[in-house]
Coordinates of C-alpha atoms in Angstrom, one line a residue:
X1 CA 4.9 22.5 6.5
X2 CA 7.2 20.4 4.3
X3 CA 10.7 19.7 4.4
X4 CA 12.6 21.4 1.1
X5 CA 10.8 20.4 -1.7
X6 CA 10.2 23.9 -2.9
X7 CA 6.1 23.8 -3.2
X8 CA 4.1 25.6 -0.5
X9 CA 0.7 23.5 -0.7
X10 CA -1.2 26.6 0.5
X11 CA -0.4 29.2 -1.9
X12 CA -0.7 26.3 -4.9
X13 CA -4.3 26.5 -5.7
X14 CA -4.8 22.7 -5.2
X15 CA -7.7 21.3 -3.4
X16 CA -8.6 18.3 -2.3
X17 CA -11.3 16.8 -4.8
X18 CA -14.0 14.3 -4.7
X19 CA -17.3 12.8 -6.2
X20 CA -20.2 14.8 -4.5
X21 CA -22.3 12.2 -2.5
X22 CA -19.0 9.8 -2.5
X23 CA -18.0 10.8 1.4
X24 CA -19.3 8.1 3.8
X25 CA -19.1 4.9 1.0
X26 CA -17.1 2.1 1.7
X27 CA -14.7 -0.2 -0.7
X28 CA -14.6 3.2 -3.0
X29 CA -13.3 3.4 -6.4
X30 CA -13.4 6.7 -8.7
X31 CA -12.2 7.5 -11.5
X32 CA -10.6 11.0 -12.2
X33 CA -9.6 13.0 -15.5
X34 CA -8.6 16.4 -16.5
X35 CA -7.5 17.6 -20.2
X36 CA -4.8 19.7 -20.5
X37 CA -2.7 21.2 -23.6
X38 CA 0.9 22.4 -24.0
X39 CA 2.9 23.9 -27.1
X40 CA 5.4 21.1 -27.2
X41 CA 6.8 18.1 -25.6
X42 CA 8.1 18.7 -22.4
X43 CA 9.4 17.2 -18.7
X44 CA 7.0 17.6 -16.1
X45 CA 7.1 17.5 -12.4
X46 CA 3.7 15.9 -11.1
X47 CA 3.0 16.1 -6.9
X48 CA 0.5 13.6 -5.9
X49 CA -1.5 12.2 -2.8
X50 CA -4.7 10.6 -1.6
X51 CA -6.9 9.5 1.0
X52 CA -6.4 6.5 0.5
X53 CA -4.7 5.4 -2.7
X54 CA -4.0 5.9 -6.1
X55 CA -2.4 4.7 -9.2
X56 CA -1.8 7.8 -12.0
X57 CA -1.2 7.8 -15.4
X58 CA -0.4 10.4 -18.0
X59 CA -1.7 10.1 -21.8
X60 CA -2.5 6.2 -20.6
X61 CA 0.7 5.5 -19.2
X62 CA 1.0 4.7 -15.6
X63 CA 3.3 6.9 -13.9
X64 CA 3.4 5.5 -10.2
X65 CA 1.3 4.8 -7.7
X66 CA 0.7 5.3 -3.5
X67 CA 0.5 7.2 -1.1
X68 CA 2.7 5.8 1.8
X69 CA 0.6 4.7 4.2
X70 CA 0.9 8.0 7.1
X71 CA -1.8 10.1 9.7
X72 CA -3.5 13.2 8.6
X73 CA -1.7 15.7 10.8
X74 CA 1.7 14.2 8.9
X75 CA 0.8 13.5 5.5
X76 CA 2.8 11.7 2.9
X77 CA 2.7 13.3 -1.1
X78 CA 4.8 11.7 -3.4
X79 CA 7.0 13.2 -6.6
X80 CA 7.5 12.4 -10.4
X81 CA 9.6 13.3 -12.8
X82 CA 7.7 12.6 -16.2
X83 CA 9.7 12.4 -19.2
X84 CA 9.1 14.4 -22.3
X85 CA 8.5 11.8 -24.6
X86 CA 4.7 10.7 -22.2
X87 CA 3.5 14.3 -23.1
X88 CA 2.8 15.5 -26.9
X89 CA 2.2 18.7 -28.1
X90 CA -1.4 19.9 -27.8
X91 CA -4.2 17.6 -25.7
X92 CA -2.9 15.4 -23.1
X93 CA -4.6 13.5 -19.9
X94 CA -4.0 13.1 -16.2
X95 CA -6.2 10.4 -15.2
X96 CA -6.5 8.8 -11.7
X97 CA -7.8 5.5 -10.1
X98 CA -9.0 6.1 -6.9
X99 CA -9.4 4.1 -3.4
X100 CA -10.7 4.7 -0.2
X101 CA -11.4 2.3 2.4
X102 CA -14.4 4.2 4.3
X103 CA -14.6 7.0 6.8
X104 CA -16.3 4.7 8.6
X105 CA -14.7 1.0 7.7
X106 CA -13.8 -0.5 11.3
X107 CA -11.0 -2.8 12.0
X108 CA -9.7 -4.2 14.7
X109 CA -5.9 -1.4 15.3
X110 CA -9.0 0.9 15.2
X111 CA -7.2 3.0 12.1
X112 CA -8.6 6.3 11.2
X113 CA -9.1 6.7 7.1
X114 CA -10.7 10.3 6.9
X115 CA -12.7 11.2 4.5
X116 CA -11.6 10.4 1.0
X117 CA -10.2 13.0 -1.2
X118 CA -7.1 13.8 -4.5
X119 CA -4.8 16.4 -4.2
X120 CA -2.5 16.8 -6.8
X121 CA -0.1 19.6 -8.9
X122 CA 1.4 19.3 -12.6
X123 CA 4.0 21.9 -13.6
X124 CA 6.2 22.3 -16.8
X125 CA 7.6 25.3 -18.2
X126 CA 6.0 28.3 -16.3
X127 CA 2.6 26.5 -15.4
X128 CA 0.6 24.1 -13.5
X129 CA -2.4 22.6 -13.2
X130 CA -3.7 21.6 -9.8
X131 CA -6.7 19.4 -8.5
X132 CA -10.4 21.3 -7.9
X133 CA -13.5 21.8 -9.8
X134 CA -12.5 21.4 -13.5
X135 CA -11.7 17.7 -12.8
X136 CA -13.9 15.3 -14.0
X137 CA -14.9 12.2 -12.0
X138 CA -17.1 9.1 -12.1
X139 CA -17.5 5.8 -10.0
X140 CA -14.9 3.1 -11.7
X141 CA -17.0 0.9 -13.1
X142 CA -15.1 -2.1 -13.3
X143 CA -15.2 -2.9 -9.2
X144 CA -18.4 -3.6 -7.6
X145 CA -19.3 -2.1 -4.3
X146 CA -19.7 -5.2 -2.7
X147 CA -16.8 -6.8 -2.2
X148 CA -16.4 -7.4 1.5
X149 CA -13.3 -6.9 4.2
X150 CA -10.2 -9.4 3.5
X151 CA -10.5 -9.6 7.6
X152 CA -11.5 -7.4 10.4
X153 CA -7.3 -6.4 10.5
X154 CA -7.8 -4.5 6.9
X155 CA -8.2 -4.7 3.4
X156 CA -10.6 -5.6 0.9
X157 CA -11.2 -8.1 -1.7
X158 CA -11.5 -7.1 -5.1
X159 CA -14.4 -7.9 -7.7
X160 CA -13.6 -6.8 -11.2
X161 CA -15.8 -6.4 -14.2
X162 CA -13.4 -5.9 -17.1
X163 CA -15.9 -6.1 -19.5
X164 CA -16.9 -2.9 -18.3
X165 CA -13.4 -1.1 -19.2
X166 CA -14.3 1.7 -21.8
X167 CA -10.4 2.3 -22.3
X168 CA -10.9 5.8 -20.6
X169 CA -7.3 6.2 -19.6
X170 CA -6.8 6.7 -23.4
X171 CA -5.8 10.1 -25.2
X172 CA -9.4 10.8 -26.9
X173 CA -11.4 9.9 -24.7
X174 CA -14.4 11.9 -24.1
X175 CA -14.9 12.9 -20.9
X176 CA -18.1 15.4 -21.0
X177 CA -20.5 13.0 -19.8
X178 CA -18.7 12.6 -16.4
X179 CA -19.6 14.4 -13.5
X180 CA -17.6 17.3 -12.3
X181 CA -15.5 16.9 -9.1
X182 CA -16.4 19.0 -5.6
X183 CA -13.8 20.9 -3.7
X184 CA -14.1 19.1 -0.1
X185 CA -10.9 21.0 1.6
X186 CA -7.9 23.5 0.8
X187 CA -5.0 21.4 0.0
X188 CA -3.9 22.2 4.2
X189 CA -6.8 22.4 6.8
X190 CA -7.8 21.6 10.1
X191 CA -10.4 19.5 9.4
X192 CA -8.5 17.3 6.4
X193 CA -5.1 17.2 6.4
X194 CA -3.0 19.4 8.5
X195 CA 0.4 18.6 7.4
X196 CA 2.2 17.7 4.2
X197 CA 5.6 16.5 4.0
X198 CA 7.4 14.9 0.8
X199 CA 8.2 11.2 0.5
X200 CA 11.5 11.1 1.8
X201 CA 12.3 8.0 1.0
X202 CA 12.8 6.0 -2.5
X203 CA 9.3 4.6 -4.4
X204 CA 9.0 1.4 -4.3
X205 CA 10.4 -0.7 -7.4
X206 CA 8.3 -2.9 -9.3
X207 CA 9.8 -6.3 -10.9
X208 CA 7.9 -8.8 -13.0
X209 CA 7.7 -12.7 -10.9
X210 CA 6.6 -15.5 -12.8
X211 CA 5.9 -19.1 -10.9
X212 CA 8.4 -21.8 -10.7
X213 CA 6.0 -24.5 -11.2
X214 CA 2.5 -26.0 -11.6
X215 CA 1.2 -28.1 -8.4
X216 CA -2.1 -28.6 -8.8
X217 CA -4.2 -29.2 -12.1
X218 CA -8.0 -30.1 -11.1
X219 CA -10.6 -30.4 -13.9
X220 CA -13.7 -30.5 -11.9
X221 CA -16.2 -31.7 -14.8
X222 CA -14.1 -29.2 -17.4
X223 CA -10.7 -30.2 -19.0
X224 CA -7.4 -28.3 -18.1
X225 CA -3.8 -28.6 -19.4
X226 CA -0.5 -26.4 -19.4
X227 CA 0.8 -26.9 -23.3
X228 CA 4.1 -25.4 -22.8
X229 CA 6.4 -24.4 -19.6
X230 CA 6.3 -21.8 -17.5
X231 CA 7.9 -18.0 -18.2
X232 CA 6.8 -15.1 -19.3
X233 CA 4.2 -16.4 -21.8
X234 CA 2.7 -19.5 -21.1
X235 CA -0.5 -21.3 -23.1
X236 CA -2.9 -23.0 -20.1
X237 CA -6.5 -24.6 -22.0
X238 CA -9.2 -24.4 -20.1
X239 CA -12.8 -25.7 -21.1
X240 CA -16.0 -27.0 -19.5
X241 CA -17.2 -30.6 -20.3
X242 CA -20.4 -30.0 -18.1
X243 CA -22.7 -27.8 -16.5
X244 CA -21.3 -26.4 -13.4
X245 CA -17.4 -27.1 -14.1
X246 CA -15.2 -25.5 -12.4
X247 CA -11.4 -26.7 -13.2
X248 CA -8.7 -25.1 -11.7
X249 CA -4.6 -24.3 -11.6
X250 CA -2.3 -24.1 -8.3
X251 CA 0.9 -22.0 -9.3
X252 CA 4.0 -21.7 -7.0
X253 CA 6.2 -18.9 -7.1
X254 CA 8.8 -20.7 -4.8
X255 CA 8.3 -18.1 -1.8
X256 CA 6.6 -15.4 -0.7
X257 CA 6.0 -12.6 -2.6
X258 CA 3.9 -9.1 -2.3
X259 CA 2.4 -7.0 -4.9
X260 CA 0.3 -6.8 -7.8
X261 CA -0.9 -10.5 -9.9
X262 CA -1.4 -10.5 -13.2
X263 CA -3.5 -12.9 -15.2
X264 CA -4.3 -12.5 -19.3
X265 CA -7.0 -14.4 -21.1
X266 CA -7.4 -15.5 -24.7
X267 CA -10.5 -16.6 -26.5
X268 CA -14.2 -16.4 -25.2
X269 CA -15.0 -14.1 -22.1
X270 CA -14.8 -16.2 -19.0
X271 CA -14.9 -15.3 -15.4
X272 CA -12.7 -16.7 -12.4
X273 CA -11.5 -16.7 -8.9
X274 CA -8.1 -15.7 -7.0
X275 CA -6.7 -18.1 -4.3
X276 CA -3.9 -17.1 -2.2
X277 CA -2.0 -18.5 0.4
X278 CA 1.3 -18.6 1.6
X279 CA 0.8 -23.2 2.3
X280 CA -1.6 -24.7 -0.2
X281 CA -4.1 -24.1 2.4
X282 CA -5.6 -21.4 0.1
X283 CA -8.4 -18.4 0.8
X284 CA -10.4 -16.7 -1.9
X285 CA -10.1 -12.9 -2.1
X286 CA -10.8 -12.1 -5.7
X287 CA -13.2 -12.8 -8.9
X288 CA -12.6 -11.5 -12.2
X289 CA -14.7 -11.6 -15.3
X290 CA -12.6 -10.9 -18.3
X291 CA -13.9 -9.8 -22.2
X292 CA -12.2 -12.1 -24.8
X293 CA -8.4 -11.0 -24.5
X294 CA -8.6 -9.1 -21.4
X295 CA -6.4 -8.2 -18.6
X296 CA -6.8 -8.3 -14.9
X297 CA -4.2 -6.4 -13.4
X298 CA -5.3 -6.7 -8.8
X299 CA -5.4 -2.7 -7.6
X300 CA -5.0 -4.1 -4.0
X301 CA -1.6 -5.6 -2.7
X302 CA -1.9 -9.1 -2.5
X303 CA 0.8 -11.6 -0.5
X304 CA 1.1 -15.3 -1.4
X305 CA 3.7 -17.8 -2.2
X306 CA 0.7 -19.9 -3.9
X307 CA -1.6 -19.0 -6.4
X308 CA -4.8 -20.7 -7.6
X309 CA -7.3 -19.6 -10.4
X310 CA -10.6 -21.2 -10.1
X311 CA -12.9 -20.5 -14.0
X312 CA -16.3 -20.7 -12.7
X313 CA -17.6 -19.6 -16.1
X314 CA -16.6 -20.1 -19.4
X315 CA -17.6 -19.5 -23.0
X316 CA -16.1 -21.9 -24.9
X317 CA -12.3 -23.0 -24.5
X318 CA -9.9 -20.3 -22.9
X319 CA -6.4 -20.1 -23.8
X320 CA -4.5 -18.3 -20.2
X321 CA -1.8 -16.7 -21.8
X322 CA -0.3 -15.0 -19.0
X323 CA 0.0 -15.2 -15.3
X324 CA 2.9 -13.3 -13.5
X325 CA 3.1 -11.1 -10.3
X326 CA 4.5 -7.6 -10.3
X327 CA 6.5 -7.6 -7.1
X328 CA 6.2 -4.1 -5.5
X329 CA 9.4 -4.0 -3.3
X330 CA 11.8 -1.7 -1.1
X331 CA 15.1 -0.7 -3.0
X332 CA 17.0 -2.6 -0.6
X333 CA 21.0 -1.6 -1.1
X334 CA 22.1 -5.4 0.3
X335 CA 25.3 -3.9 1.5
X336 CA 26.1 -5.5 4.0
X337 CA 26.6 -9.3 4.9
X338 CA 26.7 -12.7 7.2
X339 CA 28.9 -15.8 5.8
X340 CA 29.8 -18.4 8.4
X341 CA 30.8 -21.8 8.8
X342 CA 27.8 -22.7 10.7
X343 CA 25.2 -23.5 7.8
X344 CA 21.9 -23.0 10.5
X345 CA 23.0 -19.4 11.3
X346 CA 23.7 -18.8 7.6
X347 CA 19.8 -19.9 7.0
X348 CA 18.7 -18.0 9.7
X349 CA 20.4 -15.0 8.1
X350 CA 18.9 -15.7 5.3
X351 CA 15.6 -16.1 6.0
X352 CA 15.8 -12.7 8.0
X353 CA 16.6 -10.8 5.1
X354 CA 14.2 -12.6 2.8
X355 CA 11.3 -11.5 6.3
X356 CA 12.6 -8.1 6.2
X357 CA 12.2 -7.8 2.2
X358 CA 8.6 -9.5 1.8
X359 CA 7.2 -7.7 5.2
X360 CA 8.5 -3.5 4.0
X361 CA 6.8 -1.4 2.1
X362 CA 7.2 2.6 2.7
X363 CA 7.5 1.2 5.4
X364 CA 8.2 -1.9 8.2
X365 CA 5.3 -4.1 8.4
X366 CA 3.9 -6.5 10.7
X367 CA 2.6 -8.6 8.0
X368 CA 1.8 -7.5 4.1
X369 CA -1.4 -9.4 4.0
X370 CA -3.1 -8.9 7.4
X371 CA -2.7 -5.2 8.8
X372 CA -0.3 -4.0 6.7
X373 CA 1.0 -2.0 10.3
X374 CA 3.9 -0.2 11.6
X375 CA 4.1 -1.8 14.9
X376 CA 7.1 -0.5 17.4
X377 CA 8.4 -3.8 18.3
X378 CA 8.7 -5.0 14.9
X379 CA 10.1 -2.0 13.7
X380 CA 12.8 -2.2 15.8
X381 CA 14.0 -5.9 15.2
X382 CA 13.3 -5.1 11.0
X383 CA 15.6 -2.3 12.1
X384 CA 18.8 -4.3 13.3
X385 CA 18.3 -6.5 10.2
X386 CA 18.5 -3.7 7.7
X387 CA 20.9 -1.9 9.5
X388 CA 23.3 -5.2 9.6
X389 CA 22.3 -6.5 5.9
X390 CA 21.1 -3.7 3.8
X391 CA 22.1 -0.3 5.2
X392 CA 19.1 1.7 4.4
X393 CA 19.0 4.1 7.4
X394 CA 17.0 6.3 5.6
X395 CA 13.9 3.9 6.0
X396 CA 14.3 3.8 9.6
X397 CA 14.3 7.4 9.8
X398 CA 11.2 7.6 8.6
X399 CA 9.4 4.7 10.4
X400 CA 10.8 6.7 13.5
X401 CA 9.3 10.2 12.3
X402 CA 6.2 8.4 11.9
X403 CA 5.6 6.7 14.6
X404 CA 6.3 9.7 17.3
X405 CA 4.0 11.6 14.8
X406 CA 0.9 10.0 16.1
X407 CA 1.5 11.0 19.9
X408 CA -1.0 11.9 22.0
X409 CA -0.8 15.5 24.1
X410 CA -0.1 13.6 27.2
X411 CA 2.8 11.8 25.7
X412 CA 1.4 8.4 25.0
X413 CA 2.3 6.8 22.0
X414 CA 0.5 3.9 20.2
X415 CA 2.1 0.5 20.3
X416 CA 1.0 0.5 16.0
X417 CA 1.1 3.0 13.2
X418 CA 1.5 4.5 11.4
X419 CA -2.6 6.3 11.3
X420 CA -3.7 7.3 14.8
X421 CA -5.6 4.2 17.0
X422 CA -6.1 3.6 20.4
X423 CA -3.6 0.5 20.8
X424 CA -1.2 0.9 23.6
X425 CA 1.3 -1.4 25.2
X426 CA 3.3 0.1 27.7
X427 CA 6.6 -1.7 26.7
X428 CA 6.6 -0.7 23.0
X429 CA 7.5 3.0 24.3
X430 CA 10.6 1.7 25.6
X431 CA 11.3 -0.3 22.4
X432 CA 10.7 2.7 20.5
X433 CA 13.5 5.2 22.6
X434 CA 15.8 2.0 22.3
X435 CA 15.1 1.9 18.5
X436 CA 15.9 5.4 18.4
X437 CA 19.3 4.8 20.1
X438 CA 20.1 2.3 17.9
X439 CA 19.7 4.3 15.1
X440 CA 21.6 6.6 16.5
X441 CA 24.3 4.3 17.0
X442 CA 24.8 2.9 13.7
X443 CA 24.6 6.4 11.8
X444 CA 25.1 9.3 14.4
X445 CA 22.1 11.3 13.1
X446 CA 22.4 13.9 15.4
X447 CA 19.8 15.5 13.2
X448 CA 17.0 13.0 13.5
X449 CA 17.6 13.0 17.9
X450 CA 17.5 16.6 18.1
X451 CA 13.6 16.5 16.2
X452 CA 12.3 14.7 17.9
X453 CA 13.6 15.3 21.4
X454 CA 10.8 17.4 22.5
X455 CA 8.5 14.6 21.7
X456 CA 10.8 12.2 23.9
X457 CA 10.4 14.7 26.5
X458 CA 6.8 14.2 26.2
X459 CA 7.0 10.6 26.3
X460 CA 9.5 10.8 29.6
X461 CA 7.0 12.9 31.6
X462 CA 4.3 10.4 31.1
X463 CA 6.5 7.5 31.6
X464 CA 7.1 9.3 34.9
X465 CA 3.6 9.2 36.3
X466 CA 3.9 5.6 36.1
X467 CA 6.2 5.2 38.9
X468 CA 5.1 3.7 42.5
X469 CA 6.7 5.2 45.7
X470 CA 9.2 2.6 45.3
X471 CA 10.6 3.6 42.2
X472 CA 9.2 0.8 40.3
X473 CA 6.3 0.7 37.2
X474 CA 3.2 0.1 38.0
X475 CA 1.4 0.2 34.9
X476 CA -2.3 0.6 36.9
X477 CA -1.1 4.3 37.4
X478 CA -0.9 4.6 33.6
X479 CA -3.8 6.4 31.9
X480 CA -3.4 4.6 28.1
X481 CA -7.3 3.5 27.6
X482 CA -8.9 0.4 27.9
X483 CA -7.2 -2.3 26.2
X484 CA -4.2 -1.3 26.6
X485 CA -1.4 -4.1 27.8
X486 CA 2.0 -5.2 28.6
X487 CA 2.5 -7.4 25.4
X488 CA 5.0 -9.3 27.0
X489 CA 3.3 -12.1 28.4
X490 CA 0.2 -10.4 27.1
X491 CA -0.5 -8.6 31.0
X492 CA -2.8 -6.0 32.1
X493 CA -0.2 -5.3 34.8
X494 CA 3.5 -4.9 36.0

């Protein structure tokens, strides 16, 4: 069920946990507390997961957040090691903001969300607590339902009410009038998730970015100026001359970056929008209102070299008194390296390290912004770069596991992971046993080969039954689905 972590889910107690009614809604956000009490200060060991994300907190401070993206019947859980000076002796909280994109949200790699559901365990010294009915749970009230799909690829844009935060992350707070949480599944079963395994590679690591520069101000019948430079605390006026003013601010961050923005208000409430874009030709994905002095930290990954808030409302003159992006990155090693004479290749170098960087999460993606997928082809190309550069085999590994995790019976495997869909190009199985080999190649992992050779088997078998009398692939004998391809060229046939 897991591999050497010590904790057998099934014999834990845990279940997985959920707001009654909450199964079928789209663009979901909960909230989820439970109280606990301990004799003194102490380490604790917290195992986490959720269909589909999270960010967790102990006594208000945020301890990490995930899952890795992964398919129900091979399940990512991640592990923390919280430090004894979060807890204090007698009441403490484990509280939990909760996403899930919809059982029933369609996109076009056809992914497969589930049904949404917490499953978590909190040991110290001789005992644990462990997600079921004596959770408490609410709907967050500071994102609206109605935010709408970033695209039909995946994702959703993010409306925020902070003047609706009631601190409830807190120690204090009262929880009683929340409802209580509903078992929906044993932390292992057939009809939830089937499989468990620990994160086996590093979190991500998080890094404050601020922008470089200023490249657009725009009053739009208000008045807007930057007072001071650019850094970690900056003092941007913003005001409204006339009725329906709207100034604005472009922010560069010199490249592309991926994570978390940032943006902290002074003065009168007020109540904005979020432009991204990696050129200045810009999209709108989120609006915030803040309370005087307020905080918007974005719950959904955003990716952007460009940044532009947009104050449709204001009371009074706002002071903007911070705006930074918390880069949620891969704990790249850089240990390898390309210096030549010729100053194209050296760029070219560059700017594949700088693609492989932006575009990995847990792990390789297509794109951070779109789909967010593991595809097989990119994988194996993001690959070659780490391997060459950075030297984290240990990524690959996993990519591989994953990807050979969502086979089908007969053998098939998707072109894109790494959830179950019903994408197939022939060629990306070939890509995949190559990016196997080459794995192989650069580390030996004799280990890795021998898993997952029964699933190559597989795979070889239904290759096989692709072969005309003349030895040669004709892909009209292969049974993948409709819509399946060649991608090169983009043919139905070979």
């Amino acid at each position: 069920m897991e591999r050497g972590n010590g904790l057998c889910w099934e014999q834990s107690g845990a279940y997985w946990i959920c707001q009654d009614g909450a199964a079928d809604v789209t663009n979901l956000y909960l909230q989820f507390a439970k109280v606990f009490e301990v004799e003194k200060a102490e380490a604790l060991r917290l195992r986490i997961t959720a269909v589909s994300q999270y960010s967790v907190a102990i006594n208000g401070v945020t301890i990490g957040r995930g899952p890795a993206v992964s398919h129900q019947g091979f399940y990512y859980f991640h592990e923390y090691s919280i430090p004894a000076q979060v807890v204090k002796p007698g009441c403490n909280c484990i509280t939990v903001l909760f996403f899930h994109d919809g059982d029933r949200t369609e996109t076009i790699p056809n992914w497969r969300f589930g049904k949404p559901g917490l499953l978590a365990h909190l040991s110290g010294e001789g005992w644990a607590i462990v997600t079921d009915d004596s959770w408490r749970v609410r709907r967050a009230p500071t994102y609206s339902h109605y935010a709408g799909l970033v695209s039909r690829w995946i994702g959703y844009k993010e409306i925020h009410h902070g003047e609706l935060d009631d601190e409830w992350q807190s120690p204090g707070y009262d929880y009683s009038g929340w409802e209580t949480a509903v078992r929906i599944a044993p932390a292992v079963s057939p009809c939830f998730v089937t499989n468990l395994v620990p994160l086996d590679v590093p979190e991500l690591r998080e890094r404050p970015v601020f922008p470089l520069r200023v490249v657009g101000l725009c009053p739009n019948l208000g008045h807007i100026a930057l007072e001071d430079g650019l850094g970690e605390k900056i003092e941007l006026r913003v005001g409204a001359n006339e009725p329906f003013a709207a100034p604005s601010v472009t922010f560069d961050f010199g490249k592309t970056v991926v994570g978390y923005p940032e943006i902290g208000v002074s003065c009168g409430p007020c109540t904005f929008e979020v432009w991204y874009g990696e050129t200045l030709d810009l999209y709108r994905l989120d609006a915030v209102h803040l309370p005087p002095d307020g905080t918007w930290r974005a719950f959904q990954r955003r990716a952007f070299r460009f940044l532009k808030l947009k104050f449709i409302a204001m009371d009074g003159e706002i002071r903007v008194r911070n705006v930074r992006h918390n880069a949620a990155e891969y704990p790249f090693n850089d240990e390898g390296h390309l210096k030549t004479s010729d100053e194209h290749l050296n760029r070219i170098t560059e700017v594949s390290l700088n693609t492989l960087k932006a575009n990995t999460s847990y792990h390789y993606e297509h794109c951070p912004i779109r789909e967010q997928a593991l595809w097989i082809l990119d994988m194996r190309i993001m690959a070659l770069v780490n391997a060459y550069l950075c030297g984290n085999h240990e990524l690959t590994a996993k990519c591989l596991r994953q990807s050979f995790a969502i086979q089908r019976e007969d053998g098939a495997i998707p072109a894109t992971g790494p959830k179950a869909n019903c994408l197939y190009n022939h060629d990306f199985m070939f890509h995949l046993v190559a990016c196997l080999a080459e794995h192989y190649q650069h580390t030996g992992d004799r280990e890795l080969v021998r898993e997952l050779t029964p699933a190559l088997e597989r795979l070889y078998r239904n290759v096989c039954t692709w072969l005309a009398p003349d030895g040669l692939i004709d892909t009209d004998l292969a049974d993948l689905g409709p819509g399946s391809c060649v991608f090169a060229d983009w043919n139905d046939k070979v």
